[in-house]
Coordinates of C-alpha atoms in Angstrom, one line a residue:
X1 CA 17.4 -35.2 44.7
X2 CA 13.9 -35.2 46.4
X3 CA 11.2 -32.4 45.5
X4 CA 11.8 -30.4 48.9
X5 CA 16.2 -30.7 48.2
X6 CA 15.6 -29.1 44.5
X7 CA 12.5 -26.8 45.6
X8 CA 15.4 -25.2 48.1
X9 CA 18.0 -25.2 45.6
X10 CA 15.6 -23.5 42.9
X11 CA 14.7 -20.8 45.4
X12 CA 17.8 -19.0 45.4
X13 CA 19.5 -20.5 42.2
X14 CA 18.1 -19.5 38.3
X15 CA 18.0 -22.9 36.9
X16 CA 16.3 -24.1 34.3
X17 CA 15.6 -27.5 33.4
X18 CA 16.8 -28.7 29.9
X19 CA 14.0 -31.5 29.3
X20 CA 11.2 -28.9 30.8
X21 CA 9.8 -31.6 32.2
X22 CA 7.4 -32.0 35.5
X23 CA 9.2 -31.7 38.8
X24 CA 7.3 -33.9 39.9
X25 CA 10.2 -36.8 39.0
X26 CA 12.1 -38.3 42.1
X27 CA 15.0 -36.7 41.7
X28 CA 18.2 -38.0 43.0
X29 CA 20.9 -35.8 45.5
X30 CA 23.6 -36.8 43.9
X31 CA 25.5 -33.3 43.0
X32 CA 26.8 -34.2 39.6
X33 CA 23.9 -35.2 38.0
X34 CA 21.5 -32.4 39.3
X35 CA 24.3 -29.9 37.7
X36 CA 24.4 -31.2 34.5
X37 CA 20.4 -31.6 34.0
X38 CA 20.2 -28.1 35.0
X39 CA 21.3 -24.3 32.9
X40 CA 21.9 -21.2 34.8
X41 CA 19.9 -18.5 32.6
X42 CA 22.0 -14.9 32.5
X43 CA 21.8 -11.7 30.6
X44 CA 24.7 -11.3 29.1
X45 CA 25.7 -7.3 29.0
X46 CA 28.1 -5.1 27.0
X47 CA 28.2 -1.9 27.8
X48 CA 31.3 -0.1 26.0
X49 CA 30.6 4.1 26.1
X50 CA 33.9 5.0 24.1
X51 CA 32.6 2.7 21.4
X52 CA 28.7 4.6 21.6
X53 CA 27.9 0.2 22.1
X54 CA 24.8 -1.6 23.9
X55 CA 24.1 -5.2 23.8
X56 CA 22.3 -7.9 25.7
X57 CA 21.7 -11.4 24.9
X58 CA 20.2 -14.2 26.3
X59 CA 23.5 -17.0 27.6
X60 CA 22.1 -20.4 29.2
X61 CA 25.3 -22.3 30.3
X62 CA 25.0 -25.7 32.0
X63 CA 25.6 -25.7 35.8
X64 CA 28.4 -27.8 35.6
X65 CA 30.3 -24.6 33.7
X66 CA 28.9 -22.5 36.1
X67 CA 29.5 -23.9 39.6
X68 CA 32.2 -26.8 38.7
X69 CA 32.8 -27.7 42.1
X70 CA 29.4 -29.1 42.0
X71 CA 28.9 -27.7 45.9
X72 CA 25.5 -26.8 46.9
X73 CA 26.3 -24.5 49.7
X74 CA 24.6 -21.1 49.1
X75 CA 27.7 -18.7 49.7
X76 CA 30.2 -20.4 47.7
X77 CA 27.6 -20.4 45.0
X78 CA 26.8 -17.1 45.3
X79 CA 30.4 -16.1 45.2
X80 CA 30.7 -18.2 42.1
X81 CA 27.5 -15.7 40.7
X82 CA 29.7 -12.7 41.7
X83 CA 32.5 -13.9 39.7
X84 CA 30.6 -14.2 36.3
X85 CA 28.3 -10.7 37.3
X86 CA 32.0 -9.0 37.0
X87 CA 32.6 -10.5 33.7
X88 CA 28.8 -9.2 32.3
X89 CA 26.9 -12.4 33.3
X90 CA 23.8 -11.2 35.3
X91 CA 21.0 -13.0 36.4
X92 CA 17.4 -11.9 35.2
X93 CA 15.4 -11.9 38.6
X94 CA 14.8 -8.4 39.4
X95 CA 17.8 -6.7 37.2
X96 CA 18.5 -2.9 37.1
X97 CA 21.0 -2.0 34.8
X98 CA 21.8 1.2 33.3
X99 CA 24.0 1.8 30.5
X100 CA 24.8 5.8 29.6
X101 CA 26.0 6.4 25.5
X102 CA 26.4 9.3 23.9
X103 CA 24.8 11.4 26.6
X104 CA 21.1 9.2 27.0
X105 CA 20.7 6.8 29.7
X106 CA 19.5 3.1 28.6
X107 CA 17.9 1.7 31.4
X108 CA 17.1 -2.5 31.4
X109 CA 14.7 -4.0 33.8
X110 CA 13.9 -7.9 33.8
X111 CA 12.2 -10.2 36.3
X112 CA 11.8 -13.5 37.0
X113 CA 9.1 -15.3 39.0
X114 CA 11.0 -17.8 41.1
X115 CA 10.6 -22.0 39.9
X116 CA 8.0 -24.0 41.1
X117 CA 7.2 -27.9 40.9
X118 CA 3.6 -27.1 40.1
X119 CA 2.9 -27.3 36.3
X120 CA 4.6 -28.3 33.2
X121 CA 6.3 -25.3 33.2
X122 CA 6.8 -24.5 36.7
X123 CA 10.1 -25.1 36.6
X124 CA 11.5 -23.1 33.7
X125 CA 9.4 -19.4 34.3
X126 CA 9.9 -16.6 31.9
X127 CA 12.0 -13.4 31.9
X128 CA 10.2 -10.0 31.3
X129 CA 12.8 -7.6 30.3
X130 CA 12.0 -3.8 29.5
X131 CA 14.3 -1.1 28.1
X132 CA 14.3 2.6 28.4
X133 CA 15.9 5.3 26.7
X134 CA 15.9 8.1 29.0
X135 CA 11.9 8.4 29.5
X136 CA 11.0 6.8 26.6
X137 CA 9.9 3.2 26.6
X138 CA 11.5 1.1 23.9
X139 CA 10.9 -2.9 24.7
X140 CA 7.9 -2.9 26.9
X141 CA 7.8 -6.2 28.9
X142 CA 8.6 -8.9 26.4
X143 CA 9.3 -12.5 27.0
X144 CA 13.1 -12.4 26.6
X145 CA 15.5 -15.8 25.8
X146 CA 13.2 -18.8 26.1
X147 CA 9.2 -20.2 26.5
X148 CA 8.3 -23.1 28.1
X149 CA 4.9 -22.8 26.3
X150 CA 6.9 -22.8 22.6
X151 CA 6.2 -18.8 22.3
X152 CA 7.9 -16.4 20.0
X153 CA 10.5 -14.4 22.2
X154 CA 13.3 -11.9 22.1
X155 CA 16.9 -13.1 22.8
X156 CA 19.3 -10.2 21.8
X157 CA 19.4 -6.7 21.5
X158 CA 22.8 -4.2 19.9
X159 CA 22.4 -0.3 20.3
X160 CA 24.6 1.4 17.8
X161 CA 25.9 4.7 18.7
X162 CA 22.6 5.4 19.3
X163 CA 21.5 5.7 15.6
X164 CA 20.2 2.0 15.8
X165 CA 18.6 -0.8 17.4
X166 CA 18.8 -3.9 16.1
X167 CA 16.8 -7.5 17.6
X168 CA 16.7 -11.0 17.2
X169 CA 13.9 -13.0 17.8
X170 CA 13.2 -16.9 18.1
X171 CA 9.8 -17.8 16.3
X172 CA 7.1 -19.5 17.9
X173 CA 8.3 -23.2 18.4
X174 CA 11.6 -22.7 16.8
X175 CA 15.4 -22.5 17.5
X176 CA 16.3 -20.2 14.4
X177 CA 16.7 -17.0 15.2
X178 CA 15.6 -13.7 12.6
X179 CA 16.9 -10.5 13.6
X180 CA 15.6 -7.2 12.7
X181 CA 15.9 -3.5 13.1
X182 CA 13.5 -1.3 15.3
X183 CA 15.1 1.6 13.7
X184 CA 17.7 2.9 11.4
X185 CA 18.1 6.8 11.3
X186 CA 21.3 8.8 10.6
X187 CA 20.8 11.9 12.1
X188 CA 17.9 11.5 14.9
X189 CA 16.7 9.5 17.6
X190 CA 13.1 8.9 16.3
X191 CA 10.2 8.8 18.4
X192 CA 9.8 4.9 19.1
X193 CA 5.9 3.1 19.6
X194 CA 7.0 0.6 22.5
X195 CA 7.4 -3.1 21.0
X196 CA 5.4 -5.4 22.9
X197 CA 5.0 -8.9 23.9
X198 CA 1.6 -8.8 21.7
X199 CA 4.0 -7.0 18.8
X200 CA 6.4 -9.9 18.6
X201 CA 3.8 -12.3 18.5
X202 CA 2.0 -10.4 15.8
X203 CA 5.2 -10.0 13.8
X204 CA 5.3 -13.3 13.4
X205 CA 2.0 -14.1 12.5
X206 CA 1.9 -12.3 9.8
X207 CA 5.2 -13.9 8.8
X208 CA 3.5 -17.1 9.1
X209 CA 0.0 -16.0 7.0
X210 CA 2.7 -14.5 3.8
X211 CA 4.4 -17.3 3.9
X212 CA 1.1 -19.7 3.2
X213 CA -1.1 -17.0 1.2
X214 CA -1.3 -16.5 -2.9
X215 CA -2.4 -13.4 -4.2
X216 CA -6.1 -13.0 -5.0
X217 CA -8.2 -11.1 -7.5
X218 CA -8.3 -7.6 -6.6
X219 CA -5.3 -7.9 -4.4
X220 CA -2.7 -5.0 -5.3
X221 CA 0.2 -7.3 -4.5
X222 CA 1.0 -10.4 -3.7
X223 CA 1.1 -10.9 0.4
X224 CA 4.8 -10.6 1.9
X225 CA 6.5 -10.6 5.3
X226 CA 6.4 -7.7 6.4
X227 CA 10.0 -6.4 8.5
X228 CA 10.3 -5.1 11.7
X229 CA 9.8 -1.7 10.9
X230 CA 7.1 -2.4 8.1
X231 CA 5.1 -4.1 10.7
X232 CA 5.2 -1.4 13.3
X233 CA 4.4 1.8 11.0
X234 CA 1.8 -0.2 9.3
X235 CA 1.8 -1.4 5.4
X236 CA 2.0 1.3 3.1
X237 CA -1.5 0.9 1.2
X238 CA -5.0 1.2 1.4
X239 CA -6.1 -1.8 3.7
X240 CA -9.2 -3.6 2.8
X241 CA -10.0 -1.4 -0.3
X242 CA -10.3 -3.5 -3.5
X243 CA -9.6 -2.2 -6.7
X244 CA -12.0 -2.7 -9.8
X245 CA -10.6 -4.2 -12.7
X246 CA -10.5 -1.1 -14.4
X247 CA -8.9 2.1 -13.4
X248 CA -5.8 4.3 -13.8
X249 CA -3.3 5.4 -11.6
X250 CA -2.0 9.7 -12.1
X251 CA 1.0 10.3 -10.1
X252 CA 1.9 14.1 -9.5
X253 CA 4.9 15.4 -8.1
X254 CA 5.7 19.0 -6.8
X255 CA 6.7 21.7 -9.1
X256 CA 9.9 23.2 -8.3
X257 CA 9.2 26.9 -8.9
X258 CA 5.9 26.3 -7.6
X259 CA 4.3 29.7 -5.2
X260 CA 4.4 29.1 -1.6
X261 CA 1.0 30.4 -1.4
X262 CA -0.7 28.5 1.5
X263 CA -0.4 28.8 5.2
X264 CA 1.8 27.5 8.0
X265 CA 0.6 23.7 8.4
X266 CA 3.5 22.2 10.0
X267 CA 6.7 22.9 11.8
X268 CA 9.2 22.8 9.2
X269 CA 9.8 26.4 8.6
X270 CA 8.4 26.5 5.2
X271 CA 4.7 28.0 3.5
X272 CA 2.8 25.0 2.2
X273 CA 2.3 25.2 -1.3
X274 CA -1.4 25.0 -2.7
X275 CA -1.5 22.7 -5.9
X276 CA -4.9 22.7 -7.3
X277 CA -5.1 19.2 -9.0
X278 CA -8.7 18.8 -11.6
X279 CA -9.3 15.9 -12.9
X280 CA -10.9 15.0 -16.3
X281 CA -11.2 11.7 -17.2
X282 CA -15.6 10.7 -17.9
X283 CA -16.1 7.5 -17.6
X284 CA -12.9 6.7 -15.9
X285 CA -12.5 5.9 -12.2
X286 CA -8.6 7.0 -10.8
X287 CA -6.0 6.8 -8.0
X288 CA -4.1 9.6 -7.5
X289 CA -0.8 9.7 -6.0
X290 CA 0.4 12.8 -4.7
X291 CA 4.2 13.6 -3.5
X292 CA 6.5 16.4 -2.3
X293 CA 9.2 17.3 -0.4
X294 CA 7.8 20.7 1.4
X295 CA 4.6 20.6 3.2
X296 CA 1.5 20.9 0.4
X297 CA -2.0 21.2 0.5
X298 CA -3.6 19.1 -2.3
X299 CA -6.8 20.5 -3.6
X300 CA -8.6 18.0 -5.9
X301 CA -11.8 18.6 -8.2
X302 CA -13.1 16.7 -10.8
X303 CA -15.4 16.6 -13.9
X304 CA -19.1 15.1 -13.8
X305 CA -18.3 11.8 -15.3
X306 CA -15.0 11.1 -13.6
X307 CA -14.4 9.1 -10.1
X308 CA -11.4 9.6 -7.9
X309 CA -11.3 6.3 -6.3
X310 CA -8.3 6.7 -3.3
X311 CA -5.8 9.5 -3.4
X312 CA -1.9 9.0 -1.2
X313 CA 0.0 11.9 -0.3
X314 CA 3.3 11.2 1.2
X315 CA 6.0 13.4 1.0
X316 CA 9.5 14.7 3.5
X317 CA 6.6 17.6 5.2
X318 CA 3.4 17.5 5.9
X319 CA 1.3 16.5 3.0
X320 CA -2.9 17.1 3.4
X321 CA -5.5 16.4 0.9
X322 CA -8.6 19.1 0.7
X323 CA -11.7 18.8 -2.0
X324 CA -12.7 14.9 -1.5
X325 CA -15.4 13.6 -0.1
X326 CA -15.5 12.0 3.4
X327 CA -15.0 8.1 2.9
X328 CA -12.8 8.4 -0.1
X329 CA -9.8 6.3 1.0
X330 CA -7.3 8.7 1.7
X331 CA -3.6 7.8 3.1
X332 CA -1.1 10.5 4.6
X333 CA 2.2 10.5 5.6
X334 CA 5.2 12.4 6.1
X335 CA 8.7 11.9 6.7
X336 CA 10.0 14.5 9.1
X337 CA 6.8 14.1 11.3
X338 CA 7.8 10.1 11.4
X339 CA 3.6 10.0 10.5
X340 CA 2.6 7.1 8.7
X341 CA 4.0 4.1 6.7
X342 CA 5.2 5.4 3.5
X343 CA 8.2 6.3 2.0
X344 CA 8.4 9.9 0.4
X345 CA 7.1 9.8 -3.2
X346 CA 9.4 11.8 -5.1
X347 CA 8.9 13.0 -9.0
X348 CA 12.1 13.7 -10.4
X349 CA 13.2 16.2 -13.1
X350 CA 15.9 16.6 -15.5
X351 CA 18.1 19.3 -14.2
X352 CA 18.2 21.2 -17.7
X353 CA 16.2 24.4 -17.1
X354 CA 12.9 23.5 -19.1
X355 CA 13.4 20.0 -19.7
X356 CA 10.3 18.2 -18.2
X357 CA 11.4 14.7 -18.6
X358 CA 11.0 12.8 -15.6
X359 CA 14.1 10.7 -14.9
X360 CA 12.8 8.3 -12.4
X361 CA 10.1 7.0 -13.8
X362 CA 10.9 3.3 -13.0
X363 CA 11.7 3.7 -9.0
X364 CA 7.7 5.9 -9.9
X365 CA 6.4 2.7 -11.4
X366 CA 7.9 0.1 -8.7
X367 CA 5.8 2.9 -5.8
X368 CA 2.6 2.3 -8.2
X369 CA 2.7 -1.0 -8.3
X370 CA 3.3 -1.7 -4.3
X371 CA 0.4 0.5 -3.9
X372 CA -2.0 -0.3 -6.5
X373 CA -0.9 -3.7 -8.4
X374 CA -0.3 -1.3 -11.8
X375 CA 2.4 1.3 -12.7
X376 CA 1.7 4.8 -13.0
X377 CA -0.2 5.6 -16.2
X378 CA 0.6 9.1 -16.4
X379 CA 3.7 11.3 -14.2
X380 CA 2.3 15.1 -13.6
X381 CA 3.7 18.3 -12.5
X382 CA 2.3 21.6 -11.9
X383 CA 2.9 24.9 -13.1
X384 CA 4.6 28.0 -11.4
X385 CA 0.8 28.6 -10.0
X386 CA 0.1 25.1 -8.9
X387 CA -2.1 24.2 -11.4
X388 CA -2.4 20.6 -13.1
X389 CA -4.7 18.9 -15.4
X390 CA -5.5 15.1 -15.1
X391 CA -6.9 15.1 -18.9
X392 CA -8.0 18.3 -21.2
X393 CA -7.6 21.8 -19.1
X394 CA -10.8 22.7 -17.2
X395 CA -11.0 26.7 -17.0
X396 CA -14.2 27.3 -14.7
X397 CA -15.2 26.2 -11.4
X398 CA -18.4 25.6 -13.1
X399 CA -17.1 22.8 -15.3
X400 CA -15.6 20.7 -12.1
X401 CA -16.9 19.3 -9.1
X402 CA -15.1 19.1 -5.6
X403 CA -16.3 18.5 -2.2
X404 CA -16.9 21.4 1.0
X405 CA -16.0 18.5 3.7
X406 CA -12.4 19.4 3.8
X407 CA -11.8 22.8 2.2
X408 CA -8.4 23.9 1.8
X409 CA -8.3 27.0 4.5
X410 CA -9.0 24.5 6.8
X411 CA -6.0 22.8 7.4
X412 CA -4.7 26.7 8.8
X413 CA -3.8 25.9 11.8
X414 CA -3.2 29.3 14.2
X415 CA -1.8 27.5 17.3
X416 CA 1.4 26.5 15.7
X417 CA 4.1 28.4 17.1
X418 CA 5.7 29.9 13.8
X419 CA 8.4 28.4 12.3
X420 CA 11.1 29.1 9.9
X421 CA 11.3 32.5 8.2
X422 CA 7.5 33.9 9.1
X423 CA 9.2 33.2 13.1
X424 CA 12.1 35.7 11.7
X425 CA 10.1 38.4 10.4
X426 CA 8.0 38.0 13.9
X427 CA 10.9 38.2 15.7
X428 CA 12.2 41.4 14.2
X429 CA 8.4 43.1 15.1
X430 CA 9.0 42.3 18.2
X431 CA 12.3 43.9 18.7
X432 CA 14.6 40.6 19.2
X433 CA 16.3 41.2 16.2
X434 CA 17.3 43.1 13.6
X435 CA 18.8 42.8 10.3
X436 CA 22.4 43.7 9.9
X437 CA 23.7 46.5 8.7
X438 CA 26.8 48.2 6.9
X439 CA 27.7 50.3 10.2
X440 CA 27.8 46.7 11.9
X441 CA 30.5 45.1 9.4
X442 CA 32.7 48.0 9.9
X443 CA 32.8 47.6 13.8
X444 CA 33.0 43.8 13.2
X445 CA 36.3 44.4 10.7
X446 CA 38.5 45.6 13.7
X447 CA 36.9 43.2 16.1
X448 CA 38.2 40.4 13.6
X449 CA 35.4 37.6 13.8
X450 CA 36.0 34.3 13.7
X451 CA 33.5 33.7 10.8
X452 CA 34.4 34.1 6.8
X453 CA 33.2 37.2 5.7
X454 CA 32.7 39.2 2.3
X455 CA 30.8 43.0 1.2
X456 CA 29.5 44.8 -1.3
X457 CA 28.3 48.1 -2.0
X458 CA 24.6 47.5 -0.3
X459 CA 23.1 48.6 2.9
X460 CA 23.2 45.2 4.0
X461 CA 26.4 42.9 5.2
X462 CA 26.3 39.7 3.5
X463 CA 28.7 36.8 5.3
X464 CA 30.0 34.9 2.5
X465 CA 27.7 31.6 2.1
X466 CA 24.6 33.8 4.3
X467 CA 21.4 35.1 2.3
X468 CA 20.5 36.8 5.9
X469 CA 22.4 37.9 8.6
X470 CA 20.7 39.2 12.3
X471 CA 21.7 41.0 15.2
X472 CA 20.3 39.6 18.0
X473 CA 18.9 42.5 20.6
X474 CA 17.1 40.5 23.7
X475 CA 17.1 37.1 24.6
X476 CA 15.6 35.1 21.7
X477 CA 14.9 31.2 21.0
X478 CA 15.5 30.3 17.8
X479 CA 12.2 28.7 16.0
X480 CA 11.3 25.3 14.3
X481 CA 12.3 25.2 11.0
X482 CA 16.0 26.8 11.1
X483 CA 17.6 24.0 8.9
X484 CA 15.0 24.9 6.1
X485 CA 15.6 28.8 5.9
X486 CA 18.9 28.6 4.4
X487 CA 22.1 29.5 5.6
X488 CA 21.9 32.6 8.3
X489 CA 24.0 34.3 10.3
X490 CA 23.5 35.5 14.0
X491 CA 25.8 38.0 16.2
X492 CA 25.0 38.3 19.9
X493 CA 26.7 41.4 21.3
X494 CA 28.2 41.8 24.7
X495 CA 25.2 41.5 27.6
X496 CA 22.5 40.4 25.2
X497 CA 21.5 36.2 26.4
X498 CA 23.1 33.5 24.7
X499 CA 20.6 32.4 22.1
X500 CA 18.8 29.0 23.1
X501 CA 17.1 26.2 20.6
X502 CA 18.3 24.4 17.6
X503 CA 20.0 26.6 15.5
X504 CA 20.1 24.3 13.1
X505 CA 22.2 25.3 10.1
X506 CA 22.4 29.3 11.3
X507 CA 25.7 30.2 12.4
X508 CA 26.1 32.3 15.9
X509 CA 29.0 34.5 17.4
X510 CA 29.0 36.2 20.3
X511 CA 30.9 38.9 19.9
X512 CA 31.9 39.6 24.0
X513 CA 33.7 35.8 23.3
X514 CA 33.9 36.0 19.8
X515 CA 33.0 32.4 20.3
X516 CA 31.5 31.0 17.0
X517 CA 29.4 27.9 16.5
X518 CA 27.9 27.0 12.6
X519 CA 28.9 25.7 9.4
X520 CA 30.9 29.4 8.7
X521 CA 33.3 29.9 11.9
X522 CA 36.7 29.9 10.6
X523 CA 39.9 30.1 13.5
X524 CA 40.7 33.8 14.0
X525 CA 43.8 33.6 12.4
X526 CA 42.8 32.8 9.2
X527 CA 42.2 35.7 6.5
X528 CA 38.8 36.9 5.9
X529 CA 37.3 36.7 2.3

């Protein structure tokens, strides 16, 4: 086959040469051979929406598989294309496919530059391939099934009922593929960073530096591969901060009966709690780890003599640190907000009322050491009033130190909507609401709700499994935070707005329907308790 024969052939065909070699070779017409030296590159697509299933994977297959007859002319190839397109087989150039599960759309894009003789590489160009989910950009232009120039691509992506996204990769000069998972998450889409061309290249490089490094002095752990994941939220730890020989590590966990006495600081529908954390250890130099399930404000002071080296707060809510001084190394993070790399430090109890034993102290120790090279020296928790002492009690302010750069009152933040039960209480000043009341529950009886019900004596109606119960008056969102308030119940009367929002784990009839949605709606038919 001559240059100007395959240049013609390659214009409306996706080959790509096996040996990558220049196109510059004479190459011979003869049907057969051109065919079997070449692959036809296609996406190969699953797209199953009773299964909640997305895949894509990268299928090369020789041209002899795909056009057997061998026969060059362009409309019996391209009715040969057609065939394997019905089957899921498509070809990359300028793709638009759209995919809809579980009520999002999952949109794929790919290009790819037609061949050219010029170059080593001319003649086998990449595929870009992008994927949305709805608006938001999940693959963002990466080099997808193979590189000419040896690069680390992607070749496959799955979407799991989508919970899940899962990838495979081919390293840089390699055929072995590694697959990983973007995300994992049982009850929410989270909000995905793109992955990137420069992402994959970077996950591998660090790949490739663990896999020749040895821990050094100073080093809190020895170097590892980071995953998928890992490598996108960023290493849990304090980069480039080296550790003196000598220090100690103070891990404090949140007190369950501890007072709610902060302010709103994030969106979860619960008061932060202010723990006031004073150190006392002269001469010593520590790293304090700090972790909670509802958002906290962490308030540290310390004694002349004693350094606070780094503090971590990481917890389900928001976590902030007040009291140290600007430049201490200081890492956040937080679950629900998906902010930052760490995983929720949790101090766990004994359930025995009093008992303070701590009954996870190793899965404590293994967080220490990731983050610091030692295990915990000493597990804390605070008292009812959120006080606790690293060392002997300190009993003034005069006796400890603590810095005004980030005082506690400032992490107040007044442009939050409210959230949770402080939204409630707003709502009920404002006339949307009201709280329910025994004249409601005897209406209620005759209309025979399709909810489980119980009473008692008081002014209020109390739904069995409910700690508050609300009439709703005008048309009212519910807030952030709903699944952290407790169980609650909501009746809409007849002309009053369907309620709009999350209701999270609130349960709502309206009474013109007497449709019921929530964890308490029981069929009409069945007895009331």
């Amino acid at each position: 086959m001559t240059k100007a024969c395959f240049s013609t052939l390659r214009s409306w065909l996706p080959l790509r040469g096996i040996s990558r070699l220049a196109l510059g070779i004479a190459f011979s017409c003869i049907v057969s051979t051109a065919w079997a030296d070449y692959s036809v590159e296609f996406l190969r697509i699953a797209c199953i929406p009773e299964a909640n299933y997305f895949s894509v994977e990268y299928k090369p297959l020789s041209g002899s598989d795909v056009f057997p007859s061998g026969n060059f002319d362009r409309r019996v190839s391209l009715d040969r294309l057609k065939m394997w397109k019905k089957h899921g087989y498509f070809t990359p150039a300028n793709l638009h496919y759209e995919c809809k599960l579980a009520g999002a759309s999952y949109i794929l894009t790919s290009s790819q530059p037609p061949a050219s003789d010029k170059g080593m590489c001319g003649g086998a160009p990449r595929i870009s391939l992008s994927l949305r989910r709805n608006s938001d950009l999940w693959l963002d232009s990466v080099v997808f099934g193979e590189d000419c120039f040896g690069g680390a691509t992607t070749n496959r992506f799955e979407v799991f009922d989508s919970r899940s996204v899962s990838l495979c990769f081919s390293p840089p000069n390699s055929s072995q593929s590694v697959c990983e998972s973007l995300f994992h998450l049982d009850d929410a889409i989270p909000q995905v960073t793109p992955l990137t061309q420069s992402d994959v290249e970077g996950f591998f490089d660090q790949r490739a530096k663990a896999s020749n490094e040895v821990r050094r002095p100073g080093e809190a752990v020895p170097p590892r591969a980071l995953s998928l994941q890992e490598f996108k939220k960023g290493v849990c730890g304090f980069e480039g901060f080296r550790f003196p020989e000598k220090f100690e590590v103070d891990v404090i966990g949140d007190g369950e009966f501890t007072e709610k006495l902060g302010p709103q600081i994030d969106q979860s529908g619960v008061l932060a709690k202010r723990i006031n954390v004073s150190v006392n250890r002269a001469g010593k130099r520590v790293v304090l780890l700090l972790g909670a399930a509802d958002p906290v404000i962490w308030n540290i002071a310390w004694t002349p003599g004693t350094t606070v080296l780094a503090a971590l707060a990481s917890g389900h809510h928001r976590q902030v640190v007040s009291g140290l001084p600007k430049g201490t190394p200081l890492l956040l993070s937080s679950f629900s907000a998906k902010h930052g790399p760490c995983k929720p430090l949790h101090v766990g109890l004994s359930l025995n009322r009093g008992d303070k034993r701590i009954v996870n102290r190793d899965e404590i120790d293994a967080f220490a050491l990731s983050i610091t090279g030692r295990k915990a020296d000493r597990v804390s928790i605070p008292n009812r009033h959120g006080q606790v002492f690293i060392g002997d009690p300190v009993y003034t302010d005069k006796e400890v130190l603590t810095s005004p750069d980030t005082p506690p009152d400032s992490f107040a933040n007044s442009t939050l909507p409210l959230a949770g039960d402080l939204a409630l209480m707003d709502a009920i000043q404002q006339g949307l609401i009201r709280k329910t009341t025994r004249g409601d529950i005897e209406i209620w009886k005759a209309l025979k709700p399709p909810i489980a019900l119980m009473w008692d004596t008081s002014s209020e109606i109390k739904p069995r499994g409910f700690w508050k119960s609300y009439v709703v008056m005008k048309a009212f969102k519910f807030p952030a935070g709903m699944d952290r308030i407790g169980f609650t119940s909501f009746y809409v009367p007849k002309g009053v707005p369907r309620v709009e929002g999350n209701q999270g784990s609130a349960t709502v009839i309206y009474l013109d329907t007497m449709q019921c949605s929530g964890p308490f709606c029981v069929p009409p038919s069945a007895p009331a308790r």
